[in-house]
Amino acid sequence: MQAKILVADDERHIAEGLQMLLADDGYEVDTATDGEAAWELIQGGEYGLVLADLRMPQIGGLELFARMRKAGITSELIIITGAASVDSAVEAMREGAYDYLEKPLNIGRLKALLPKALEAYRVKQANRALEERIANLTRFGNLIGQSEEMRRIYTMIEAAAPTNASILIVGESGTGKELVAEAIHNKSNRAKGPFIAINCAAFPREILENELFGHEKGAFTGALNEKPGCFELADGGTLFLDEVAEMEPDIQVKLLRALEARSFRRLGGKKEIQVDIRVVSATNKHLKKAIDAGELREDLYHRLAVIPLDLPPLRERRGDIRVLAETFLRRFSEENGKNLKGFSPEALEFINAYRWPGNVRELKNSIERAVILAHGDEVRLTDLRANEQILSEDRELRIPVGTSVEQAERILVLKTFSFVEGDHHRAASMLGIDEDELRTRLAQFMSLQPAGV
Ligand SMILES: Nc1ncnc2c1ncn2[C@@H]1O[C@H](COP(=O)(O)OP(=O)(O)OP(=O)(O)O)[C@@H](O)[C@H]1O
Ligand SMILES: [Mg+2]
């Protein structure tokens, strides 16, 4: 179906004359005889093309054009103008108006212009619809995934983000909790403010308190300068408390008090500091159990979980695996200067069938590693399962050409460790490094490794 045309001209005989003329050619045409009426009609949003007189009472053609652009209305616009105002019309074209026509109207030129303008509109619409569909289907902020479960999450983020309510994200490790927290921040009206993340499990008690609330100069030995904590740094923005179930009881009390009052004192400070923050927290624990076990205060839980958000593990949204895998393949292929076109059928079958206990993080790491190991133009099953070979029984190492030093070191360390059946002392002495060094590297390498393949 052809899009409708609106003719806006304060000279009624021109508006109605054009309407009749164009109707004869099969166009559907509405008219308006002043700018205000035209604007009302345009906002209905159903015109492919607006023909508007440059000069009309109240709202002229240029003002109409400005309003349309501001409102994101994509109808094409052709300005009708007297000879004296051609300059303004040309200016409008530079801004994106489709064309202009001089009075008295040259009907032949008008008739030649209309189908082109309407086609331009149609193409623009089609592109936009496509863009929107792709955007809605596969991603939301930096989150990729189009499963029903993820779309439910996107909808919840969309609804909850603009409020100030505390949100608790619960999900297994690697499900994307931090990305969700960032998406909440970016969709909120605090997006221009800071996003401050702190991992509550990463610090011993005293240091965590210091990180959260900061300190005054001289608050303790070694406090040479004052230092603001995360609460202050997040003022006007979002504070992300990661692994929030891992806090000592007295810190929980302090945190609860600060959240309730939206104010706190620095360590060694007397002054109450007011802050305007939105708190998003995350945990991979079953919090009801942590509450029952007395590890987490129930009142703190309720304060943090005004809106609870459950992020399902990847194995419960298998529909997302493929688009994630393909996105990561493209990304790492580009980053590593490779020209990989996709996965072999066996590799894809494995990816779809595997349980992914480490969720998206594991998938991402596996694909990065596979991309590094891959030869030719696709990722094969052997590239993906390289770890199993490393951990297999035989005493030999096979490291393909194209492996980075870091990757080779990782293979060597893991293989040795597995060969001595987890004996740190023997492994360290075989590798010629000390045991602490071995532990550091193992921690680093293990986190890259798909668990349970
Ligand atoms: N839906 C997703 N789309 C794209 N990347 C994702 C998605 N989910 C997770 N990732 C990526 O996987 C990795 C892990 O995500 P993230 O750090 O958000 O997980 P997490 O739930 O916070 O894990 P943990 O509990 O271990 O901290 C990151 O590199 C992240 O970019
Ligand atoms: Mg995290």
Short mmCIF file of N, CA and C in Angstrom, two decimals, residues 393 414-427 430:
data_model
loop_
_atom_site.label_atom_id
_atom_site.label_comp_id
_atom_site.label_asym_id
_atom_site.label_seq_id
_atom_site.Cartn_x
_atom_site.Cartn_y
_atom_site.Cartn_z
N GLU A 393 46.07 -38.47 29.50
CA GLU A 393 47.09 -39.21 30.26
C GLU A 393 48.50 -39.16 29.67
N LEU A 414 49.61 -26.73 33.05
CA LEU A 414 48.46 -27.59 33.36
C LEU A 414 48.78 -29.07 33.11
N LYS A 415 49.50 -29.30 32.02
CA LYS A 415 49.84 -30.68 31.70
C LYS A 415 50.74 -31.28 32.77
N THR A 416 51.72 -30.51 33.19
CA THR A 416 52.63 -31.00 34.23
C THR A 416 51.87 -31.27 35.53
N PHE A 417 51.05 -30.34 35.88
CA PHE A 417 50.27 -30.45 37.12
C PHE A 417 49.38 -31.70 37.08
N SER A 418 48.78 -31.92 35.92
CA SER A 418 47.89 -33.06 35.81
C SER A 418 48.71 -34.37 35.81
N PHE A 419 49.91 -34.32 35.22
CA PHE A 419 50.75 -35.52 35.15
C PHE A 419 51.19 -35.97 36.54
N VAL A 420 51.49 -35.03 37.42
CA VAL A 420 51.91 -35.40 38.79
C VAL A 420 50.70 -35.52 39.72
N GLU A 421 49.54 -35.56 39.13
CA GLU A 421 48.28 -35.74 39.86
C GLU A 421 48.08 -34.73 40.97
N GLY A 422 48.39 -33.49 40.65
CA GLY A 422 48.07 -32.41 41.58
C GLY A 422 49.06 -32.24 42.72
N ASP A 423 50.24 -32.83 42.60
CA ASP A 423 51.25 -32.65 43.64
C ASP A 423 52.00 -31.33 43.37
N HIS A 424 51.68 -30.30 44.17
CA HIS A 424 52.25 -28.98 43.92
C HIS A 424 53.78 -29.00 43.97
N HIS A 425 54.29 -29.72 44.96
CA HIS A 425 55.73 -29.71 45.17
C HIS A 425 56.46 -30.28 43.95
N ARG A 426 56.00 -31.45 43.51
CA ARG A 426 56.64 -32.08 42.35
C ARG A 426 56.49 -31.24 41.09
N ALA A 427 55.27 -30.73 40.89
CA ALA A 427 55.04 -29.94 39.68
C ALA A 427 55.95 -28.72 39.65
N MET A 430 59.51 -29.75 38.88
CA MET A 430 59.69 -30.12 37.47
C MET A 430 59.73 -28.87 36.57
#
